[in-house]
PDB file of C-alpha atoms in Angstrom:
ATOM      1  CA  UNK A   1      88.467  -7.783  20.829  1.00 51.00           C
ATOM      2  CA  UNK A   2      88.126  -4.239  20.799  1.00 55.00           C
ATOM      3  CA  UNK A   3      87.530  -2.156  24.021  1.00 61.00           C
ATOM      4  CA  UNK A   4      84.199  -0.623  23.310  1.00 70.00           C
ATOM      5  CA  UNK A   5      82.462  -4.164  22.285  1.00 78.00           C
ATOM      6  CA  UNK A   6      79.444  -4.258  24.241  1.00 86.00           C
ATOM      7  CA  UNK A   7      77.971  -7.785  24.233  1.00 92.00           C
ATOM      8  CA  UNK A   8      74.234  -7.286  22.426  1.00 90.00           C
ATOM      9  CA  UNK A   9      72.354  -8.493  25.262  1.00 91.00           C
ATOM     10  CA  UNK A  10      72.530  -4.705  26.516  1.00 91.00           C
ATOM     11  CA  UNK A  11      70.461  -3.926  23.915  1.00 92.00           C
ATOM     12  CA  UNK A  12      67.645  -5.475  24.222  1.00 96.00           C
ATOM     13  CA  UNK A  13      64.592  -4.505  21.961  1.00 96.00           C
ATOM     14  CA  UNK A  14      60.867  -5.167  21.982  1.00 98.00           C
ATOM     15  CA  UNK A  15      59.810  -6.240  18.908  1.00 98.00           C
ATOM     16  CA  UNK A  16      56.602  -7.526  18.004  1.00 98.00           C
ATOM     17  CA  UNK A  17      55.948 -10.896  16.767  1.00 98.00           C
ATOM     18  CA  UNK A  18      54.785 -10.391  13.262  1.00 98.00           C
ATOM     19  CA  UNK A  19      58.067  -8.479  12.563  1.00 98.00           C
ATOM     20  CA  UNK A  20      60.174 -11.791  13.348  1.00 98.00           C
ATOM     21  CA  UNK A  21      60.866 -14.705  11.564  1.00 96.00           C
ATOM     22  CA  UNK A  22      62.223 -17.982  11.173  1.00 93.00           C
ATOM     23  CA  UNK A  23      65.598 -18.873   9.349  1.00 90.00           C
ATOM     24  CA  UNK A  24      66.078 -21.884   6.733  1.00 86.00           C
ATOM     25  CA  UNK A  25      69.120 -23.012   8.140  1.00 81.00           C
ATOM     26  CA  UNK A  26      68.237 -24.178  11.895  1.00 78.00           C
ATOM     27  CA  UNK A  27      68.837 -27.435  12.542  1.00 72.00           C
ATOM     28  CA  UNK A  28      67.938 -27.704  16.211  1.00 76.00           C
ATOM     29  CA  UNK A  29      64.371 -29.667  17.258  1.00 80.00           C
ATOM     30  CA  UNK A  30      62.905 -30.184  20.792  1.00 81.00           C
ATOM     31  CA  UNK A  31      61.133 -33.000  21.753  1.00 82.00           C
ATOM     32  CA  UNK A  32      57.221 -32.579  22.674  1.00 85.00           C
ATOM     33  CA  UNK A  33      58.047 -33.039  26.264  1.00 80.00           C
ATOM     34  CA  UNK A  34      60.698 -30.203  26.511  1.00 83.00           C
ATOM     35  CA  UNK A  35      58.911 -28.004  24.382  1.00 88.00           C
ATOM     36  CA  UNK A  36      56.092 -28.272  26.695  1.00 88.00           C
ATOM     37  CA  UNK A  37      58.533 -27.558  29.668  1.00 85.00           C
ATOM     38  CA  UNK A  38      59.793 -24.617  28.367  1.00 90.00           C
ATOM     39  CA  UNK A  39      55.865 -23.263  27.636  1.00 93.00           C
ATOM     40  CA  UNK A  40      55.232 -23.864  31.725  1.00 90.00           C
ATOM     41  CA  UNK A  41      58.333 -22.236  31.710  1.00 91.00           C
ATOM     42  CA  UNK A  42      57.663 -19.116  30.014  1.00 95.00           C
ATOM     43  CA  UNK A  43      54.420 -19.143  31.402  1.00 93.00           C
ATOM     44  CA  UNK A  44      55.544 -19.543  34.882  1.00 92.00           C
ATOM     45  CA  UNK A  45      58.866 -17.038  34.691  1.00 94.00           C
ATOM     46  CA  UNK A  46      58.460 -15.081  31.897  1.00 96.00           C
ATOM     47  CA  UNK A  47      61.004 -14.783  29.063  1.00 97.00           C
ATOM     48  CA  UNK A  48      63.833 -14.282  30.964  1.00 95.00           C
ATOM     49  CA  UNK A  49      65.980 -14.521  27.660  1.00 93.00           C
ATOM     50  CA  UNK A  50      65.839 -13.192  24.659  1.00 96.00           C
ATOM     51  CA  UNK A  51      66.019 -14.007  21.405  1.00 96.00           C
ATOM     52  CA  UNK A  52      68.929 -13.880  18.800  1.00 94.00           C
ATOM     53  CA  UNK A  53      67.750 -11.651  15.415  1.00 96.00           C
ATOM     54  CA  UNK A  54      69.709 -10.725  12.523  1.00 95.00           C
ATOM     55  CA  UNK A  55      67.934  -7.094  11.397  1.00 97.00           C
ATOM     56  CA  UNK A  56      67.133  -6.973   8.125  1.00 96.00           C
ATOM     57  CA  UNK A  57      66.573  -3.333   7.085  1.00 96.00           C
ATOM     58  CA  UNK A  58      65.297  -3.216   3.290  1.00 97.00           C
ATOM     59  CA  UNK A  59      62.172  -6.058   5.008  1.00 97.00           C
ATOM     60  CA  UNK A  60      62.020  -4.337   8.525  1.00 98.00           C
ATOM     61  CA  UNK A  61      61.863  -8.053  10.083  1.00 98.00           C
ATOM     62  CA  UNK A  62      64.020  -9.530  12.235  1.00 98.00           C
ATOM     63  CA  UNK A  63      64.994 -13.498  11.350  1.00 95.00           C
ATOM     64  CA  UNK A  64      66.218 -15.692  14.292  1.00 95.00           C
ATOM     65  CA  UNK A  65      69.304 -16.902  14.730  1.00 92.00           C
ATOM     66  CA  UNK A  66      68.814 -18.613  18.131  1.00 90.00           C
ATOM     67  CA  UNK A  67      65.363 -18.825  20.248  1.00 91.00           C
ATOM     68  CA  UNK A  68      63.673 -20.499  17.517  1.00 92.00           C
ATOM     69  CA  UNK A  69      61.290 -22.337  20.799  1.00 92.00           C
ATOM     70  CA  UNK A  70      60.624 -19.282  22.680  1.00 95.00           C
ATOM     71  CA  UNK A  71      59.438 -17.703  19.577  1.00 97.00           C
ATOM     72  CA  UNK A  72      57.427 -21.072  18.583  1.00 96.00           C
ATOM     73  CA  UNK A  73      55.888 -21.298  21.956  1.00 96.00           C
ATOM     74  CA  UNK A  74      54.868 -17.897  21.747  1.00 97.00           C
ATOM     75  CA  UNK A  75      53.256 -18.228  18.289  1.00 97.00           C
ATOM     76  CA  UNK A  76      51.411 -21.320  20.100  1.00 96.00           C
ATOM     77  CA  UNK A  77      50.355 -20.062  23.207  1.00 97.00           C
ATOM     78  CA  UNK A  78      47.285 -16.974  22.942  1.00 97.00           C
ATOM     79  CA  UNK A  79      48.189 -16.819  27.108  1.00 97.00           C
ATOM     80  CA  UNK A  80      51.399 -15.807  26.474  1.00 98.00           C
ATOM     81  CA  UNK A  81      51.032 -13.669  23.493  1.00 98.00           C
ATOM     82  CA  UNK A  82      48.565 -11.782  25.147  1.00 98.00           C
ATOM     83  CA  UNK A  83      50.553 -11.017  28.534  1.00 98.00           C
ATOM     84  CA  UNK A  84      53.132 -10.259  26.044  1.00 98.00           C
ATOM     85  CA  UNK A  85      51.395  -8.192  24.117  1.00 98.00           C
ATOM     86  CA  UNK A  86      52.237 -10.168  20.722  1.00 98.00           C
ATOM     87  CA  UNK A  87      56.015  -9.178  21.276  1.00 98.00           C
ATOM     88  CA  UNK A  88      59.434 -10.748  21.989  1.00 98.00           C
ATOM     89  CA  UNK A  89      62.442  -9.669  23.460  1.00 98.00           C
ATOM     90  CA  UNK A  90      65.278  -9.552  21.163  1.00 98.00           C
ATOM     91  CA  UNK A  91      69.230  -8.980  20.781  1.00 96.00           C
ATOM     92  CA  UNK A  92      70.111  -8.025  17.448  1.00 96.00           C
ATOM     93  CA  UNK A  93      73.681  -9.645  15.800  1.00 93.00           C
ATOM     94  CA  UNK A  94      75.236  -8.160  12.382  1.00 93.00           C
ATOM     95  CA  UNK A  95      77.187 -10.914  10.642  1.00 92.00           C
ATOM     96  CA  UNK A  96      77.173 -12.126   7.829  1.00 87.00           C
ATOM     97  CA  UNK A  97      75.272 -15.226   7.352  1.00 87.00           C
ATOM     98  CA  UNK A  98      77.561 -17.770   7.142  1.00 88.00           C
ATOM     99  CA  UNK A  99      78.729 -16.088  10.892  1.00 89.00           C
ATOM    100  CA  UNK A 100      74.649 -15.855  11.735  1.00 88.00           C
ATOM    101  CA  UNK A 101      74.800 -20.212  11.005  1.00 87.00           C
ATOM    102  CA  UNK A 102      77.690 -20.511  12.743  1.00 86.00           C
ATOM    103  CA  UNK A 103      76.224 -18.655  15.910  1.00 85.00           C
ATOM    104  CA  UNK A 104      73.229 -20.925  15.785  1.00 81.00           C
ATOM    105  CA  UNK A 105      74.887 -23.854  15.686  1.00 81.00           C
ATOM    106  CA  UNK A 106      77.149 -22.741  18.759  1.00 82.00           C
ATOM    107  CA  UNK A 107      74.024 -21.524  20.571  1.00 77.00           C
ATOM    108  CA  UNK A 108      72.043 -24.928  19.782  1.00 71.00           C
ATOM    109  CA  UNK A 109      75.251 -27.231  20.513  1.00 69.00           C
ATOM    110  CA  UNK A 110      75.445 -26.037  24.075  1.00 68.00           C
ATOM    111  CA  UNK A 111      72.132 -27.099  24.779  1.00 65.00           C
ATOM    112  CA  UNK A 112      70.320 -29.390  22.443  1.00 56.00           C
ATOM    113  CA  UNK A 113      70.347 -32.112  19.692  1.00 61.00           C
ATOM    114  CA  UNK A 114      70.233 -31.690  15.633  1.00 60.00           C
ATOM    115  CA  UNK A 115      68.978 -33.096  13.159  1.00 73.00           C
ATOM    116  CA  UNK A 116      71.187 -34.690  10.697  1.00 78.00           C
ATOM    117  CA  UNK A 117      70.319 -34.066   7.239  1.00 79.00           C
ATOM    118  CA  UNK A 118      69.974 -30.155   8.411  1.00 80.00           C
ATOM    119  CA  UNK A 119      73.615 -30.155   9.678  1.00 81.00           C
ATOM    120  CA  UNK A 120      74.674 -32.039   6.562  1.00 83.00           C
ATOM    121  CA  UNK A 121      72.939 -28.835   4.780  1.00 83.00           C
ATOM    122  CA  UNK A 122      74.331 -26.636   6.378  1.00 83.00           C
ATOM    123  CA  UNK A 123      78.003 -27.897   6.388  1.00 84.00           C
ATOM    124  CA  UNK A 124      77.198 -28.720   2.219  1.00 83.00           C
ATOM    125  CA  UNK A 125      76.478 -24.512   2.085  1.00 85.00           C
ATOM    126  CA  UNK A 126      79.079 -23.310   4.271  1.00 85.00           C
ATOM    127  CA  UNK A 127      81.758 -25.442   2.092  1.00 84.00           C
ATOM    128  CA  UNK A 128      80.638 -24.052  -1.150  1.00 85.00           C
ATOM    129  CA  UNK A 129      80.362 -20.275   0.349  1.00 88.00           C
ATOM    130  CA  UNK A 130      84.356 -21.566   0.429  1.00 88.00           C
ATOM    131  CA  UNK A 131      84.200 -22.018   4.364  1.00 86.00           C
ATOM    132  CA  UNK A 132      87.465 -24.144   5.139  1.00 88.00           C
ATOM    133  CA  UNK A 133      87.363 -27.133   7.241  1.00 87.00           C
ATOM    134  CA  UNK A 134      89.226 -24.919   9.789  1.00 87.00           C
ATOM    135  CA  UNK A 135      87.180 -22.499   9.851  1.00 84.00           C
ATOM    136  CA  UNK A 136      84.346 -25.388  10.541  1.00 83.00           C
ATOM    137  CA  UNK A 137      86.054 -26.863  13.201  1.00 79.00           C
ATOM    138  CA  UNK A 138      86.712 -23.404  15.321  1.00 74.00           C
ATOM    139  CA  UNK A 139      83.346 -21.665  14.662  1.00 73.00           C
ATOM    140  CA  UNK A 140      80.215 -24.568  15.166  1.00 71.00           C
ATOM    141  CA  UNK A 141      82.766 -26.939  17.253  1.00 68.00           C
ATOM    142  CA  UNK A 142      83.170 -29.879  15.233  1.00 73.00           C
ATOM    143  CA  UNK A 143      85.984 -31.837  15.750  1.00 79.00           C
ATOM    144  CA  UNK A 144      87.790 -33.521  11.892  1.00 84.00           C
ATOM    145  CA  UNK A 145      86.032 -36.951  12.701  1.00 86.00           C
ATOM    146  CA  UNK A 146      82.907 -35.678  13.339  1.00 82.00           C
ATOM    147  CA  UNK A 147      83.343 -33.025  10.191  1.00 83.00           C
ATOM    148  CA  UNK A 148      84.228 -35.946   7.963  1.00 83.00           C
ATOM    149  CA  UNK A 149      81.452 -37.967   8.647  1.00 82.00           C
ATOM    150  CA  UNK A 150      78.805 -35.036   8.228  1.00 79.00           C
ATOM    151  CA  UNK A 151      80.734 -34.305   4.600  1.00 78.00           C
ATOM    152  CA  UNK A 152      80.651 -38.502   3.670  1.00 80.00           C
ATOM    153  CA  UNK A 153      76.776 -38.678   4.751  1.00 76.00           C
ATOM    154  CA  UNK A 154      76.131 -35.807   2.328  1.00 73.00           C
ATOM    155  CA  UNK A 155      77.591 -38.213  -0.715  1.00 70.00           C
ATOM    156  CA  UNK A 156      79.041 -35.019  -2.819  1.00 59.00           C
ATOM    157  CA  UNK A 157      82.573 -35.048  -3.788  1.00 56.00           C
ATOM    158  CA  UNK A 158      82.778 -31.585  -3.767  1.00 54.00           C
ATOM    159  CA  UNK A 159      83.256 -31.314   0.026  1.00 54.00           C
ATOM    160  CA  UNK A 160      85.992 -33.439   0.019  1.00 53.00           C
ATOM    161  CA  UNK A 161      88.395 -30.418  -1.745  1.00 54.00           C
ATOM    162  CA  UNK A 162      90.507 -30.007   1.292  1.00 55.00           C
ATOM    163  CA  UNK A 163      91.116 -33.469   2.221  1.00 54.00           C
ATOM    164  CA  UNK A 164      93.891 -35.114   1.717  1.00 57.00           C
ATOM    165  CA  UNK A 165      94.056 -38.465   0.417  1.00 49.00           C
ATOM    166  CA  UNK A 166      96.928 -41.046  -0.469  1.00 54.00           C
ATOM    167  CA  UNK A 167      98.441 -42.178  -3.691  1.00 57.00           C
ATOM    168  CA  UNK A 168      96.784 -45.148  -4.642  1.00 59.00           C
ATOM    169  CA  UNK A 169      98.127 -48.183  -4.717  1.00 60.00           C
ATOM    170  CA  UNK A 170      99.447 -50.493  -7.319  1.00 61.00           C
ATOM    171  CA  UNK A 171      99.196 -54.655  -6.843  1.00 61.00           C
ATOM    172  CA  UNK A 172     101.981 -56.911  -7.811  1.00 65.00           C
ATOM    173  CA  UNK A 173     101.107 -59.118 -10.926  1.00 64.00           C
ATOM    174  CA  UNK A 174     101.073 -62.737  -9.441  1.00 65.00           C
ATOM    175  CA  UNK A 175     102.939 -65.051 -12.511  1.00 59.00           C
TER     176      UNK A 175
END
């Protein structure tokens, strides 16, 4: 990595809410319960993290790549929009997107569950961007097993280009 990275947490912006939005790609989901926890949360602390945008320059928005729940609890919450004043904190990433899916996948495996069909979606686009499996394995942390299964549960043969499968097999005629 290069000497003058700086991480983009140290560049933090304030961006209101109606300049933000959602991606089509996360596949993350939080359970009623948590959600609530991390609204008492917010309410209670603050946003003491902010949220991952890709900037999008020719829309002026920002679209999330992680903090998908801080951004839905403010959006559901007046309290906290107010004391907020209708913005978010945000750390801006420039990828491209199949990076930007990649980093949410990361960010969301470290902490909570997906959804199925989304991850099969996901892993169906990434192939036929022309993603390799490799390049699967090292950058959302699946392992081949878990890769294979996600590719199988989509049911298109296309995913399958980069496996590698035996001859078949011939039977002996019985006389």
């Amino acid at each position: 990595m290069e000497e003058s990275f700086l991480s983009p947490v140290y560049n933090v912006r304030r961006v209101p809410i109606k300049k933000i939005r959602t991606n089509a790609y996360n596949p993350n989901s939080v359970a009623p319960p948590e959600l609530k926890l991390l609204e008492q949360s917010i309410l209670t602390d603050g946003y003491t993290m902010p949220i991952v945008c890709y900037y999008i320059a020719e829309e002026d928005v920002y679209e999330i790549v992680d903090g998908f729940h801080r951004y839905k609890v403010m959006k559901q919450s007046k309290v906290i929009a107010e004391r907020e004043n209708y913005c978010l904190p945000v750390s801006v990433i420039d990828k491209p997107l199949s990076e930007r899916m990649a980093s949410t996948i990361r960010h969301n495996r470290a902490r909570g569950t997906h959804s199925i069909d989304l991850m099969v979606s996901i892993v169906k686009q990434l192939v036929e961007a022309g993603v390799s499996d490799e390049w699967l394995n090292e950058n959302i942390g699946m392992d081949k097993d878990e890769l294979l299964r996600l590719k199988q549960l989509s049911g298109l043969m296309s995913l399958f280009k980069e496996e590698k499968f035996s001859e078949a097999w011939e039977t002996e005629e019985l006389i």
